[in-house]
Amino acid sequence: MEEKRTMWRSKQRREKLTEILPLSTPLTINVEISSSCNLRCCYCLQSLDKCQKEKQKFLPRNMEYNIFKKLVDGCKQFDRKIKVLKLCGLGEPLINPRLEDMIKYANESGYFEKIILFSNGVLLTPERTDKIMQSGGIDSVLLDIQGISADDYLRYAGITIDYEKFIENIQYFFAQSRERNTEVFAKAYRFALNNQTERFFELFAPIADYVSIDNIYEVFKNVDYSGLITTQDTFGNEIDYKNTEYCPQPLFLLAVNADGTIEACCNTQDRNESDLVIGDIRNETLYHIWNGKRLKFIRNSILRNGKVFPKCKDCKLIENFADSDIIDTNIEKLRQVYL
């Protein structure tokens, strides 16, 4: 069981970013399959009431299948495959009834080296598992676990679940994943385990390839993080947060929202702040957006001045990037390449 303890990022085998820039093709495309969620986790934007969400222009919706197809078709224009297609975002992908059709279409396109699904797992019934496997499957699934009991889910995720059935469903997915070589990651936040970390490992090590405990950090405005933030990683070590000034995401990533708008980073929490919106897949291709003037302006602005955009000012994501993605130490070299 001990060998299954890991940090999620440590298993993301990526080259050092500064050694492969600039990129003709994005490494990663994040796709918000749904902005709706079946949970109301206390640390998430989804915990806010309807009025607060509307003020931030955050509306629940499923991505339309035709939008997803257009997104995938646009990848044909790039000169190489996309390293990773992440089905993620601020909602639960399994809420979208066309998820399996989307996975199948992405698989059949041949444009992606890996497809990763991010899910809370509550809707991952055996029926959905079978459909996912029949669609061609996925390379990895990252399961966000909200506690080790039904009481934890009610307290931290605002939902009543049959916890034993939940574990059985993940166990079924894990068994089916062996035939597809799908890696299963189970991740929980330390605060939700109530000092019972060993119980978490006992429950999930047998039904996942890797288990991880993460620290929560402030991401969303208007969410109360009191009592939630700890400073230890999976192994109980103090986290060494990075004093990072220059965000690397516009250099390697595109983030597609459920409505088809595209942003230059994955910090899509407040959709009133449109400074990092770079296009709309309904009107443009990914290739055009990746090579467009708006993204070039954003990249150059960040490389010159760091956190220049309103959405960047208080962003905590930048403190948690993998070491391989940090560009601060090579900023002068990158300025010579891009500016």
PDB file of C-alpha atoms in Angstrom, residues 15 19-29 72-84 109-114 252 286-287 290-291:
ATOM      1  CA  GLU A  15       9.553  17.442 -19.971  1.00  0.00           C
ATOM      2  CA  GLU A  19      13.415  23.324 -22.726  1.00  0.00           C
ATOM      3  CA  ILE A  20      10.628  22.778 -25.287  1.00  0.00           C
ATOM      4  CA  LEU A  21       9.230  26.296 -25.693  1.00  0.00           C
ATOM      5  CA  PRO A  22       7.945  27.820 -27.902  1.00  0.00           C
ATOM      6  CA  LEU A  23       5.251  25.333 -28.905  1.00  0.00           C
ATOM      7  CA  SER A  24       3.520  25.039 -32.263  1.00  0.00           C
ATOM      8  CA  THR A  25       0.909  22.816 -30.619  1.00  0.00           C
ATOM      9  CA  PRO A  26      -0.501  23.136 -27.083  1.00  0.00           C
ATOM     10  CA  LEU A  27       0.545  20.390 -24.704  1.00  0.00           C
ATOM     11  CA  THR A  28      -2.761  20.365 -22.832  1.00  0.00           C
ATOM     12  CA  ILE A  29      -6.365  21.177 -23.625  1.00  0.00           C
ATOM     13  CA  VAL A  72     -11.715  18.032 -31.654  1.00  0.00           C
ATOM     14  CA  ASP A  73     -11.893  18.547 -35.415  1.00  0.00           C
ATOM     15  CA  GLY A  74      -9.879  21.753 -35.051  1.00  0.00           C
ATOM     16  CA  CYS A  75      -6.946  19.799 -33.613  1.00  0.00           C
ATOM     17  CA  LYS A  76      -6.299  18.364 -37.082  1.00  0.00           C
ATOM     18  CA  GLN A  77      -4.589  21.631 -38.028  1.00  0.00           C
ATOM     19  CA  PHE A  78      -1.805  21.253 -35.470  1.00  0.00           C
ATOM     20  CA  ASP A  79       1.444  19.679 -36.635  1.00  0.00           C
ATOM     21  CA  ARG A  80       1.494  17.091 -33.842  1.00  0.00           C
ATOM     22  CA  LYS A  81      -0.802  15.380 -31.366  1.00  0.00           C
ATOM     23  CA  ILE A  82      -2.044  17.117 -28.231  1.00  0.00           C
ATOM     24  CA  LYS A  83      -0.243  15.520 -25.282  1.00  0.00           C
ATOM     25  CA  VAL A  84      -3.240  15.527 -22.932  1.00  0.00           C
ATOM     26  CA  SER A 109      -9.865  11.206 -33.886  1.00  0.00           C
ATOM     27  CA  GLY A 110      -6.357  10.096 -32.985  1.00  0.00           C
ATOM     28  CA  TYR A 111      -5.413  13.693 -32.115  1.00  0.00           C
ATOM     29  CA  PHE A 112      -4.631  13.079 -28.428  1.00  0.00           C
ATOM     30  CA  GLU A 113      -1.893  11.057 -26.784  1.00  0.00           C
ATOM     31  CA  LYS A 114      -3.796  10.782 -23.509  1.00  0.00           C
ATOM     32  CA  PHE A 252       1.274  25.459 -23.183  1.00  0.00           C
ATOM     33  CA  LEU A 286      -8.361  26.052 -31.850  1.00  0.00           C
ATOM     34  CA  TYR A 287      -5.473  26.509 -34.256  1.00  0.00           C
ATOM     35  CA  TRP A 290      -3.617  29.293 -30.345  1.00  0.00           C
ATOM     36  CA  ASN A 291      -1.826  31.402 -32.948  1.00  0.00           C
TER      37      ASN A 291
END
